[in-house]
Coordinates of C-alpha atoms and ligand atoms in Angstrom, one line a residue:
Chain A
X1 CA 20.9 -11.0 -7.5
X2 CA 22.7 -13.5 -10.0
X3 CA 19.2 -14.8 -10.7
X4 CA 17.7 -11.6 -11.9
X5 CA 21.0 -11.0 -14.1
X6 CA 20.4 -14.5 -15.9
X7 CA 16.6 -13.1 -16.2
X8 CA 17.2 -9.8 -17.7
X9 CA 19.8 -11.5 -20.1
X10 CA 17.1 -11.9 -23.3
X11 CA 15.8 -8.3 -22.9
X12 CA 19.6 -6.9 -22.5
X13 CA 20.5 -8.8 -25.7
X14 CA 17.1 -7.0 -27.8
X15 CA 18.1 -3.6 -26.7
X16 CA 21.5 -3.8 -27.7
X17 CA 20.4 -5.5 -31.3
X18 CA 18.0 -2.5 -31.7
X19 CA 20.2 -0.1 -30.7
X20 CA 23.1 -1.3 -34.0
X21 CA 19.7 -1.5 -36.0
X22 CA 19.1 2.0 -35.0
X23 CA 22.6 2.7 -35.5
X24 CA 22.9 1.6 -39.2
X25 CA 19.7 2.7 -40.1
X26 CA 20.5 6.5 -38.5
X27 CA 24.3 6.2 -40.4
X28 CA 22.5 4.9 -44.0
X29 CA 20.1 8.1 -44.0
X30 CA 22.9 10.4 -42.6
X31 CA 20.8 13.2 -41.7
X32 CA 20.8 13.6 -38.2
X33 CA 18.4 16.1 -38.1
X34 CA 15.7 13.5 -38.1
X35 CA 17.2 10.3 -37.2
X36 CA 20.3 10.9 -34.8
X37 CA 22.6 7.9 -33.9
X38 CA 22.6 6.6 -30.8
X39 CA 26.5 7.4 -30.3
X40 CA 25.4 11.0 -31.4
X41 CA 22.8 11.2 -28.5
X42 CA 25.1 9.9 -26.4
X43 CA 27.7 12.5 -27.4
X44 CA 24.9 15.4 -27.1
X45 CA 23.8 14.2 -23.8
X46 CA 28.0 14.4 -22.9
X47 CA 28.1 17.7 -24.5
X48 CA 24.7 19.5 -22.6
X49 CA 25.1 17.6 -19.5
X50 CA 25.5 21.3 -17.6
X51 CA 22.3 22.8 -18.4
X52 CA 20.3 19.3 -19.0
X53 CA 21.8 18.0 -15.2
X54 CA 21.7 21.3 -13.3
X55 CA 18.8 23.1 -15.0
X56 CA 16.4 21.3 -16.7
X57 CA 16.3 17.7 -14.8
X58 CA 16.1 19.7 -11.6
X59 CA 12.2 21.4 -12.9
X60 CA 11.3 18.5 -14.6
X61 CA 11.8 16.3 -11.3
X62 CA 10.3 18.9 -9.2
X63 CA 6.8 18.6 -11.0
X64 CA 7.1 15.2 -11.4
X65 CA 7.8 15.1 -7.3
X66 CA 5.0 17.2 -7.0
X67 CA 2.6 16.1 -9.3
X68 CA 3.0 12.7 -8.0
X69 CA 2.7 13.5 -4.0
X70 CA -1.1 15.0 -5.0
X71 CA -2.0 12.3 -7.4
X72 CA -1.0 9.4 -4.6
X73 CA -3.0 11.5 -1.8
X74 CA -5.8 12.1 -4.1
X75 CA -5.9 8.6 -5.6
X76 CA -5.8 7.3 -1.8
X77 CA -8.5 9.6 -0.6
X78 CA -10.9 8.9 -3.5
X79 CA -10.4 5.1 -3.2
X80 CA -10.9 5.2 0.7
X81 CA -13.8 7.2 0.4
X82 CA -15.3 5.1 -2.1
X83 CA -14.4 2.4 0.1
X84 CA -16.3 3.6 2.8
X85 CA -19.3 4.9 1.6
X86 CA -21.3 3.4 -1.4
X87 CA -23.1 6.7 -2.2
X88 CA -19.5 8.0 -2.9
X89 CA -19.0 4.7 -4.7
X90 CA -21.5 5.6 -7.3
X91 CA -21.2 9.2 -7.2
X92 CA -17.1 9.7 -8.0
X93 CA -16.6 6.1 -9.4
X94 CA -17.9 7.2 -13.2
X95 CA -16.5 10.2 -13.0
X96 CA -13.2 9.0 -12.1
X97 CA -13.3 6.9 -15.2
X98 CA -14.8 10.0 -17.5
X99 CA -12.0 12.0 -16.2
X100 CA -9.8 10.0 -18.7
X101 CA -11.7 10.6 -21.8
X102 CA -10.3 14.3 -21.2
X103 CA -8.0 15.2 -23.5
X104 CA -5.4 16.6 -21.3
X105 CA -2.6 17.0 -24.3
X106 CA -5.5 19.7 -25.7
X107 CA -6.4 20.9 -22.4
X108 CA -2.7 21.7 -21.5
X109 CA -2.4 25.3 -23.4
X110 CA -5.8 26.3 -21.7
X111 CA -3.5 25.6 -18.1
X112 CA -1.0 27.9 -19.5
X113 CA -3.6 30.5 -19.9
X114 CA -4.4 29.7 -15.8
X115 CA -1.4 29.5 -14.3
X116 CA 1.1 31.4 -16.6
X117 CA 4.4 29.7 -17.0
X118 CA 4.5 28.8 -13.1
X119 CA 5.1 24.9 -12.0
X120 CA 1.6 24.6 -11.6
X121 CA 0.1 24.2 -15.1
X122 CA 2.5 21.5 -15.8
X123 CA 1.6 19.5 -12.2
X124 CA -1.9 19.8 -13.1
X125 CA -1.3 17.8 -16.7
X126 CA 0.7 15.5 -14.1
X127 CA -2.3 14.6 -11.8
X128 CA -4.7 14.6 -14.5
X129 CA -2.4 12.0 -15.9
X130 CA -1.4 10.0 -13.0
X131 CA -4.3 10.1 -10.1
X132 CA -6.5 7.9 -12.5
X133 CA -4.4 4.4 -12.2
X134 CA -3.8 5.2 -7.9
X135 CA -7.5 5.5 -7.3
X136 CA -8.5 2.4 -9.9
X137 CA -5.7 0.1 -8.2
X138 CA -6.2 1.1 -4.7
X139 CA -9.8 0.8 -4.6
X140 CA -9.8 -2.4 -6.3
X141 CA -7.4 -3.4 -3.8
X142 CA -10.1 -2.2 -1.3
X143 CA -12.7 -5.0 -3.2
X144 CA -10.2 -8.0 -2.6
X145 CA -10.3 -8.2 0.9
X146 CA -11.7 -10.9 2.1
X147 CA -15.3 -11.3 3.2
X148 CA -14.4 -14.0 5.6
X149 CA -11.2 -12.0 7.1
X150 CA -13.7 -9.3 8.0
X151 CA -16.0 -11.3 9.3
X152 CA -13.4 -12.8 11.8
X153 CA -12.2 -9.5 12.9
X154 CA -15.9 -8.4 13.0
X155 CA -16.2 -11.7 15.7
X156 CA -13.5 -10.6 17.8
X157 CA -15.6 -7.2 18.0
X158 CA -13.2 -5.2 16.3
X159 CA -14.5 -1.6 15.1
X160 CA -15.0 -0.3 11.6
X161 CA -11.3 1.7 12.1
X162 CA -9.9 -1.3 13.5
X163 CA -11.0 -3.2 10.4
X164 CA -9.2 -0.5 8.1
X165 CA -6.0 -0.4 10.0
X166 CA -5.7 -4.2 10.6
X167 CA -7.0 -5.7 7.7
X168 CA -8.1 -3.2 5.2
X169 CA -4.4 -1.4 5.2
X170 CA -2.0 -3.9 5.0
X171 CA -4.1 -6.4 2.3
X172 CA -3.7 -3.0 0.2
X173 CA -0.3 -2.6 0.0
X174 CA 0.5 -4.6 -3.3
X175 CA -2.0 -3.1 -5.0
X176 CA -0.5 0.7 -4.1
X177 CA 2.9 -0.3 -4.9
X178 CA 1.5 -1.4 -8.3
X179 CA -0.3 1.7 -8.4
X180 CA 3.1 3.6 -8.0
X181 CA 4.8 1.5 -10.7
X182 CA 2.9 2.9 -12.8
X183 CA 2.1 6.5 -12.0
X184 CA 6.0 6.8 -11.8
X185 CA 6.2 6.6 -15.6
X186 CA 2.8 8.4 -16.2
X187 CA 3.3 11.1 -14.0
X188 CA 6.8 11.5 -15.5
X189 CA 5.0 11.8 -19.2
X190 CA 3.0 14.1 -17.8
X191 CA 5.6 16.6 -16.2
X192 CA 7.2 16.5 -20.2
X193 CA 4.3 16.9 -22.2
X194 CA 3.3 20.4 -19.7
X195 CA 6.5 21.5 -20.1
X196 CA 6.5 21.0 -24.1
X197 CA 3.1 22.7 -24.3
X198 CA 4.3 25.9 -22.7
X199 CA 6.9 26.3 -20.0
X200 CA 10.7 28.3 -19.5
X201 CA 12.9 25.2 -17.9
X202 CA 12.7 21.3 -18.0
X203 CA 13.5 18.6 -20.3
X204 CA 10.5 18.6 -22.0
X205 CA 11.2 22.1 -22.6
X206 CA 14.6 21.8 -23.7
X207 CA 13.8 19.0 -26.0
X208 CA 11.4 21.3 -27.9
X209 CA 13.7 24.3 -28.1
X210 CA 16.6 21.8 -29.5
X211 CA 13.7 21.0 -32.3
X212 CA 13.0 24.2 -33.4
X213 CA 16.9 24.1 -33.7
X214 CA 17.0 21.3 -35.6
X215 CA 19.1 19.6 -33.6
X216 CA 18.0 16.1 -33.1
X217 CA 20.5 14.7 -31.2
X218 CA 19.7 17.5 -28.7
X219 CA 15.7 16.8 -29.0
X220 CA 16.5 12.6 -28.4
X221 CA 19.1 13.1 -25.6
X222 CA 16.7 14.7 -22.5
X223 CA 14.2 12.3 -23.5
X224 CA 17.3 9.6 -22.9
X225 CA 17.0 11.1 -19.4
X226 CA 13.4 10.8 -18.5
X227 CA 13.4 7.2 -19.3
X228 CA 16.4 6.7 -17.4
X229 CA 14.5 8.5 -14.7
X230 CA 11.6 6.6 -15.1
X231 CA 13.5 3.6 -14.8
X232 CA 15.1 4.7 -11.9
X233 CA 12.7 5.5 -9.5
X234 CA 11.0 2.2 -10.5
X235 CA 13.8 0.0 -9.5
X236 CA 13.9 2.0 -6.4
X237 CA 10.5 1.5 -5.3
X238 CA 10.8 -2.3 -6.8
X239 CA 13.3 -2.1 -4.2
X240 CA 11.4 -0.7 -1.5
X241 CA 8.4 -3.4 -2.2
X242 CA 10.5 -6.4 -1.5
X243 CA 11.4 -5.0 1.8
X244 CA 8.0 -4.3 3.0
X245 CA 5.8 -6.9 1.5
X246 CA 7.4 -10.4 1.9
X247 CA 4.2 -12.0 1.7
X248 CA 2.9 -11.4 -1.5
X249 CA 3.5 -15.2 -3.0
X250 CA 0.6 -16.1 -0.6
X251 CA -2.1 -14.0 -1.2
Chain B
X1 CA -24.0 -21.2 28.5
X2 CA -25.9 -20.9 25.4
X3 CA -29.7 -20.5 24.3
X4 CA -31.3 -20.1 21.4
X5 CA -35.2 -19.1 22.4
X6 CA -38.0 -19.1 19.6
X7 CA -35.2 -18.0 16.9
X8 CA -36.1 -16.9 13.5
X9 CA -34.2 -16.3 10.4
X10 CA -34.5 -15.4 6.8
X11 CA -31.8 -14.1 4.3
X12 CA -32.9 -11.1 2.4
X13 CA -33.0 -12.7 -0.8
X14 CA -35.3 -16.0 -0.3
X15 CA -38.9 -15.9 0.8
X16 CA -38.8 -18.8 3.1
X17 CA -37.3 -18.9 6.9
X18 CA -34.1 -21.0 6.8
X19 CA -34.5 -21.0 10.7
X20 CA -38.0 -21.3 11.9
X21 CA -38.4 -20.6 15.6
X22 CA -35.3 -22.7 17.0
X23 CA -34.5 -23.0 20.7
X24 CA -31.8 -25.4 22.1
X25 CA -29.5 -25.3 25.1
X26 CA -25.6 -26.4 25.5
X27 CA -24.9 -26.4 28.9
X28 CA -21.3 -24.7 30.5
X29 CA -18.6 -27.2 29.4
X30 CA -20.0 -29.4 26.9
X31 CA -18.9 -30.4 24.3
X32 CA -21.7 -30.2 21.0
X33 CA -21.4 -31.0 17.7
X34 CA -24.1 -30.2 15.0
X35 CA -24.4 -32.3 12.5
X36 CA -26.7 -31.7 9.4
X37 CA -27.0 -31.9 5.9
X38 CA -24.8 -29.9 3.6
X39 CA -26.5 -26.1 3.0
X40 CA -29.2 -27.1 5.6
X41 CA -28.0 -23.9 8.1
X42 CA -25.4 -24.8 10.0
X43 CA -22.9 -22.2 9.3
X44 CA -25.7 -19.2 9.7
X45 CA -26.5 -20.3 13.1
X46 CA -22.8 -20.0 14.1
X47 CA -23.2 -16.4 11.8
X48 CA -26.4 -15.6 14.4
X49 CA -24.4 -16.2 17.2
X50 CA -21.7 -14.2 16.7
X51 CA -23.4 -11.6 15.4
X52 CA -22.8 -11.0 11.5
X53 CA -26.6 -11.8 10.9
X54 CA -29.2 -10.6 12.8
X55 CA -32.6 -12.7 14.2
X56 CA -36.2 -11.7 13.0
X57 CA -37.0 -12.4 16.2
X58 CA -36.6 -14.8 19.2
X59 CA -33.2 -14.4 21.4
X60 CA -29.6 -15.5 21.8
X61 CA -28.4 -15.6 24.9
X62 CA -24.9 -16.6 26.0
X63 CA -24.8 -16.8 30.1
X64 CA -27.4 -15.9 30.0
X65 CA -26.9 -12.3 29.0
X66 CA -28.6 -11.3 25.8
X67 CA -25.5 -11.5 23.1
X68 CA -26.0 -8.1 21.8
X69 CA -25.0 -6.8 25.4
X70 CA -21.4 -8.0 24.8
X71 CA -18.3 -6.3 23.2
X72 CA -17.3 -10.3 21.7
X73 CA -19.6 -12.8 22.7
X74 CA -17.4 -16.0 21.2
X75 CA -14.5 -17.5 20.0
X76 CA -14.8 -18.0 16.5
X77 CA -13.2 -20.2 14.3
X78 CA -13.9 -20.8 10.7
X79 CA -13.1 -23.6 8.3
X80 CA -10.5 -21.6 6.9
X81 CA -7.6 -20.7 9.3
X82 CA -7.8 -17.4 8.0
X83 CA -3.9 -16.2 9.5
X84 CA -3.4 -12.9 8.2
X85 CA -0.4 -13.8 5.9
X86 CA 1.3 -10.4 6.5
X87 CA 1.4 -11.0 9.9
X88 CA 3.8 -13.9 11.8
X89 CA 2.2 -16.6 14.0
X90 CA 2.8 -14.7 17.2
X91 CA 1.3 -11.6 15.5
X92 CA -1.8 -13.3 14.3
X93 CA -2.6 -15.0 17.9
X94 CA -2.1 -11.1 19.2
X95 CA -4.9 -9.6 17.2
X96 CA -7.8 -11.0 18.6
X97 CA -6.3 -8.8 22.3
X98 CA -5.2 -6.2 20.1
X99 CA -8.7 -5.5 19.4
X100 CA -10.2 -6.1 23.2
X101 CA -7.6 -3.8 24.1
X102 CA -6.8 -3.5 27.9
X103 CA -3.4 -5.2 27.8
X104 CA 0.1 -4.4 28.1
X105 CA 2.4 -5.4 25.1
X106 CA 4.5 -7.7 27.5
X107 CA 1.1 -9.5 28.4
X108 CA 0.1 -10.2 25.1
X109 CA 3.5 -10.8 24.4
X110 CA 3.6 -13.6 27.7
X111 CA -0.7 -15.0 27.1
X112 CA 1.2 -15.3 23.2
X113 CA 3.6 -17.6 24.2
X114 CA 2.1 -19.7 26.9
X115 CA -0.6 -20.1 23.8
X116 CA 1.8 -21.1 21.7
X117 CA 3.1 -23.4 23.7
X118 CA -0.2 -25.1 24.5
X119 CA -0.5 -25.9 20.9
X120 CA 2.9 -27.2 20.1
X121 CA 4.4 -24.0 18.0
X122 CA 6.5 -22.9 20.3
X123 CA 9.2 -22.5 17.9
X124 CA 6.9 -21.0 14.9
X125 CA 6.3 -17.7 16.4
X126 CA 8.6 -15.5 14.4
X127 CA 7.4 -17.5 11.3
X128 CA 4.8 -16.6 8.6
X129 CA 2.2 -18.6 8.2
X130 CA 2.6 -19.8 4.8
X131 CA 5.4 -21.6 6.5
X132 CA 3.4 -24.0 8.4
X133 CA 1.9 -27.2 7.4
X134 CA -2.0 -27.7 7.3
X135 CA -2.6 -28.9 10.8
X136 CA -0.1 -26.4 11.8
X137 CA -2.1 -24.0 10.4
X138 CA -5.4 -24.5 12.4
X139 CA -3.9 -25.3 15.2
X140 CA -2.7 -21.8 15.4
X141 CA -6.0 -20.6 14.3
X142 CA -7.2 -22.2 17.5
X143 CA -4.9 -20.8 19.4
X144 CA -6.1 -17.4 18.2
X145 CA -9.3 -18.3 18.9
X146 CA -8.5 -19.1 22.8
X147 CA -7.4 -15.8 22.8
X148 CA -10.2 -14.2 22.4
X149 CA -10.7 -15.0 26.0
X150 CA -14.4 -16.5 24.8
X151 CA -15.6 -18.9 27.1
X152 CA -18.0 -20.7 24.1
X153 CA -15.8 -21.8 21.1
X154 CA -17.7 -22.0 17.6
X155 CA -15.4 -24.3 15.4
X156 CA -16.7 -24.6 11.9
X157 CA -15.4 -28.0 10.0
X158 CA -12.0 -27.0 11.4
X159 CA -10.7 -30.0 10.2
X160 CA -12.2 -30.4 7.4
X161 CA -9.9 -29.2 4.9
X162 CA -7.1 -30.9 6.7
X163 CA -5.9 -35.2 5.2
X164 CA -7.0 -38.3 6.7
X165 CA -4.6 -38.9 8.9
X166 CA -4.1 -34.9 10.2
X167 CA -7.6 -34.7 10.6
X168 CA -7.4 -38.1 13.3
X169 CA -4.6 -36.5 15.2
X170 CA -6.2 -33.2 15.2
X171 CA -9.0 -34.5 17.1
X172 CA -7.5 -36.2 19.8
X173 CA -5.4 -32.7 20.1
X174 CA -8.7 -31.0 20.1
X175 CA -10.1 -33.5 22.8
X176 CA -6.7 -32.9 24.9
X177 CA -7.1 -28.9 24.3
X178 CA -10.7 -28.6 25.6
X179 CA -10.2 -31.2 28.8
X180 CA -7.4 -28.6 29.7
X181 CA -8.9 -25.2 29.2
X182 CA -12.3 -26.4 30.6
X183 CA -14.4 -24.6 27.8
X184 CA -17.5 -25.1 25.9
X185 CA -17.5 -25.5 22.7
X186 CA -20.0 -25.9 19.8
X187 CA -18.2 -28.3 16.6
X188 CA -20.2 -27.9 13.1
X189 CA -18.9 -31.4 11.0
X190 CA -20.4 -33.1 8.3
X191 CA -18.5 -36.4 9.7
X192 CA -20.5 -38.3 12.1
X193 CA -17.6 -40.8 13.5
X194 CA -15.9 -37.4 14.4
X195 CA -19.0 -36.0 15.8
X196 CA -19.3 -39.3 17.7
X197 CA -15.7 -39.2 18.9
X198 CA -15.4 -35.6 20.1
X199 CA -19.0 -34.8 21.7
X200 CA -21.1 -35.8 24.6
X201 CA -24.2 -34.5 22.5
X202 CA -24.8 -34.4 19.1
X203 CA -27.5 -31.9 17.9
X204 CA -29.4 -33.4 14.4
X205 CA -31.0 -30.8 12.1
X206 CA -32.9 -33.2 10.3
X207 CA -35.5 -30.9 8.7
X208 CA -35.4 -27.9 6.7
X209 CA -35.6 -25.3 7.1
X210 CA -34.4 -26.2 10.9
X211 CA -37.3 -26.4 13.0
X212 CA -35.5 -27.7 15.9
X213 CA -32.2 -30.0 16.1
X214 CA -32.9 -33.7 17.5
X215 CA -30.4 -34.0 20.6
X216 CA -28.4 -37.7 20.2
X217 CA -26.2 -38.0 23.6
X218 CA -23.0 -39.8 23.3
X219 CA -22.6 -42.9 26.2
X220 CA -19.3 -42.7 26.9
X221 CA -17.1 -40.4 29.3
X222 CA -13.5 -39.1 28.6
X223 CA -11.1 -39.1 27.9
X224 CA -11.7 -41.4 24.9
X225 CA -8.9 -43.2 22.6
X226 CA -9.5 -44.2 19.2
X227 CA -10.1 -47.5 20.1
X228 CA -13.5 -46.5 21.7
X229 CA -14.9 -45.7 18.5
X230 CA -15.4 -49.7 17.8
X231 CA -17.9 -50.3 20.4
X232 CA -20.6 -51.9 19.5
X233 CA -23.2 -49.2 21.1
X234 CA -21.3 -46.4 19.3
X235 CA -21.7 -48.3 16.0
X236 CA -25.0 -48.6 16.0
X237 CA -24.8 -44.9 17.0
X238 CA -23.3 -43.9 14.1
X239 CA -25.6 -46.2 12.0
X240 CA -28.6 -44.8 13.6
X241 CA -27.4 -41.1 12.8
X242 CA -26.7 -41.6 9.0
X243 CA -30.5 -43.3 8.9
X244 CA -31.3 -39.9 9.9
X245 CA -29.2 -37.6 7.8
X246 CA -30.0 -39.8 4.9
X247 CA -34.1 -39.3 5.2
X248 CA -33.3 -35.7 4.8
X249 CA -31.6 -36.5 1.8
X250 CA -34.3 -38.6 0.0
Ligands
ATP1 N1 -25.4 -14.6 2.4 C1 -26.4 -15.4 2.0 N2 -27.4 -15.0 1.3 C2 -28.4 -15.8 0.9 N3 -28.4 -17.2 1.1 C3 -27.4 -17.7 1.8 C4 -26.3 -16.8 2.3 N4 -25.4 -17.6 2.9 C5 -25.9 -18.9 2.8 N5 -27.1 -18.9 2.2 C6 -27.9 -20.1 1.9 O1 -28.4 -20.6 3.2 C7 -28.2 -22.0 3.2 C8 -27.5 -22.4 4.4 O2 -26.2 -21.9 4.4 P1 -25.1 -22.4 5.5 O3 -23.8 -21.8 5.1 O4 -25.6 -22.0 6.8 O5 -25.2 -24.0 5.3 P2 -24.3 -25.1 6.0 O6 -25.3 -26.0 6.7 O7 -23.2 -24.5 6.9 O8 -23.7 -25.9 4.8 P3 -22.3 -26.6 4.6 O9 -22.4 -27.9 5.3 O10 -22.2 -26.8 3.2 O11 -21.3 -25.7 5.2 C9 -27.6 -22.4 1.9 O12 -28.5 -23.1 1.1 C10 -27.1 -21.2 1.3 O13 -27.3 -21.2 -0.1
MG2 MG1 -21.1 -24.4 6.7

């Protein structure tokens, strides 16, 4: 734990220089409409923790939890499939990767229209956002497997589903806990821009309303808390990753 | 135990046979090794055996039953240990009766363990294999490969990857590991004093594409020290081998 400390020292130091940068810079313009301090956020952040805690983190997380569950089941069931057939390989492969030329900040009014104001216009920005990455990573994963692994287990007579859950499975998991690093963050962008575009509840939300207030200490302080979020749930799964996969170093 | 009959093979992407209608024999409990120019075919006739490339024609047969009759026809091992690096030792020699299926955990857990010990690791089981040294290494990869409960072993270049001085040890363990289990077992090398000091054959693929291997028999019994190697009839042995894999060269 010390050692990681020691390591994060350089990047501690940089935040904290921006942060007096930012500071001085927001206090020499003194118009916090447009550039709040960071002691003003702060203080914001202090002052709305009711509804920002108990309302709006609460919707935000709930699409982002949702959004996220779909995107990791379809990103694994598109890279598996691809995996296991090649027609499906070169059918869904280029369309995976045209998916992203979609413009989903565009699209996102037009999922209003859909779905009204329910949870499901913003999840659907969050998959469109996030699934992309999960079935790239994964299914890459899929293509690192070793020829000559598979060939051994194919010598000891294993079957094709004995393949995927001895070898196929576990010389995966790296690659889908980097794929969850960084839906986490995505899928978390997602959830904020939906809920800017059009929604009643949520940070993104909230941050919009407090700009049409012009109240920019109120528009910076929920986007304090996504990244805190985002940070968050990072760690944790960083922390899940060293539990489960001890032997990455040797791959 | 094992019989290659008329065998031909070609891979997809060349237009000549690399096997040409091959047949030799390896009797139950020898001990062969096939020695042959590098990229002549050695490798793809252990692939033919065990089944990741099949024949044009001709047949395999492994006691005598044709090999495509069989659930796992042979223990394999390749050149690379290949241990599964998110599994520990003791998990790695399991797989190859996880797949046969048919036993108990507590007798995989027991055939684990007596293996281990037969190879020296007794104390490595709970370890990864990233822990273990080289030789360490393949010998647990043999291990595995006893476990497949294969009565003909294919080892190819297990020992090749391995320094001097692990390599010499290794083959007097191999030596000691094949008197005791009493099965027959087929040894690709590139290194004629180790084909010499392991095998009572040699098999020569001196043409290519392989036509047929030459068989060289080895006059001397076991169990054989390293001293034996410096007999004058193995020397010229060994002399009258490289003349051979050296025409192929030219
Ligand atoms: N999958 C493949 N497709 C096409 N050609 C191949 C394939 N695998 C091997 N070959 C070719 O077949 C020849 C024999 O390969 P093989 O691996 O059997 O040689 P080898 O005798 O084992 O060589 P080495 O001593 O280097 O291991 C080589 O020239 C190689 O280029
Ligand atoms: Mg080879």
């Amino acid at each position: 734990m010390k050692s990681t400390n020691r390591a994060n020292l350089p990047a501690a130091i940089l935040v904290l220089l921006l942060l007096m940068v930012w500071q001085a810079a927001a206090i020499g313009m003194d118009a916090a409409y447009i550039l709040p301090s960071p002691a003003q956020v702060l203080r914001r952040l202090w002052e709305l923790r009711k509804p920002l805690f108990c309302a709006h983190l609460p919707a935000t997380m709930s699409v982002v939890g949702i959004g996220l569950l779909i995107s990791i089941v379809l990103g694994l069931a598109l890279a598996i499939l691809m995996d296991l057939s090649p027609v499906a390989e070169k059918a869904l492969y280029p369309l995976v990767i045209a998916s992203q030329t979609i413009p989903t900040t565009a699209l996102a009014p037009l999922f209003v229209l859909w779905f009204g104001y329910s949870i499901w216009s913003k999840v659907l920005v969050t998959v469109l956002m996030t699934f992309f990455p999960v079935t790239i990573t994964v299914f890459d994963g899929f293509r690192s497997v070793r020829a000559d692994m598979k060939d051994l287990m194919t010598s000891f007579g294993a079957n094709p589903g004995q393949i995927f859950l001895k070898l196929k499975l576990p010389a995966v998991m790296p690659y889908f806990f980097s794929a969850l690093k960084m839906a986490i963050p995505l899928s978390i962008i997602g959830a904020a821009i939906g809920e800017w575009l059009g929604a009643q509840s949520g940070l993104g939300y909230f941050s919009r309303r407090m700009m049409t207030q012009l109240d920019g200490a109120g528009v910076f302080a929920p986007i304090l808390l996504l990244s805190a979020a985002a940070m968050l749930l990072v760690a944790l799964v960083n922390l899940v990753e060293r539990r489960v996969i001890i032997w990455r170093s040797n791959m | 135990m094992l019989d290659f009959e008329h065998v031909v093979f070609q891979y997809a992407v060349e237009d000549f046979n690399i096997i040409d209608d091959l047949s030799f024999h390896v009797e139950k409990g020898e001990f062969v090794s096939i020695i042959g120019p590098s990229g002549c075919g050695k490798s793809t006739i252990f692939r033919l055996i065990n089944r990741l490339l099949q024949p044009k024609s001709g047949e395999i047969r492994i006691a005598g039953e044709s090999i495509y009759q069989k659930k796992s026809p042979c223990g394999y091992m390749p050149q690379q240990d290949l241990l599964f690096p998110w599994r520990t030792v003791e998990e790695n020699l399991r797989l190859p009766m996880e797949i046969r299926g048919g036993l108990s955990k507590a007798e995989m857990k027991e055939k684990t363990e007596e293996a281990l010990k037969n190879v020296g690791l007794e104390a490595w089981g709970k370890k990864s294999p990233s822990e273990l040294s080289g030789g360490m290494r393949q010998r647990a990869a043999f291990a595995r490969t006893l476990l497949t409960g294969a009565d003909l072993l294919l080892l190819d270049e297990p020992f090749s990857a391995l320094d001097y001085l692990t390599r010499i040890s290794m083959r007097e363990w191999l030596l000691q590991q094949w008197e005791r289990e009493k099965k027959t077992v087929l040894f690709i090398t590139h290194d004629v004093e180790e084909a010499i000091y392991l095998s009572g054959r040699i098999l020569v693929a001196e043409q290519m594409p392989i036509t047929g291997l030459t068989s060289v028999s080895v006059p001397l019994g076991y169990p054989r020290g390293i001293e034996t190697l410096k007999e004058t009839a193995l020397l010229e042995l060994r002399e009258q081998l490289i003349r051979k894999l050296r025409r192929d060269a030219e």
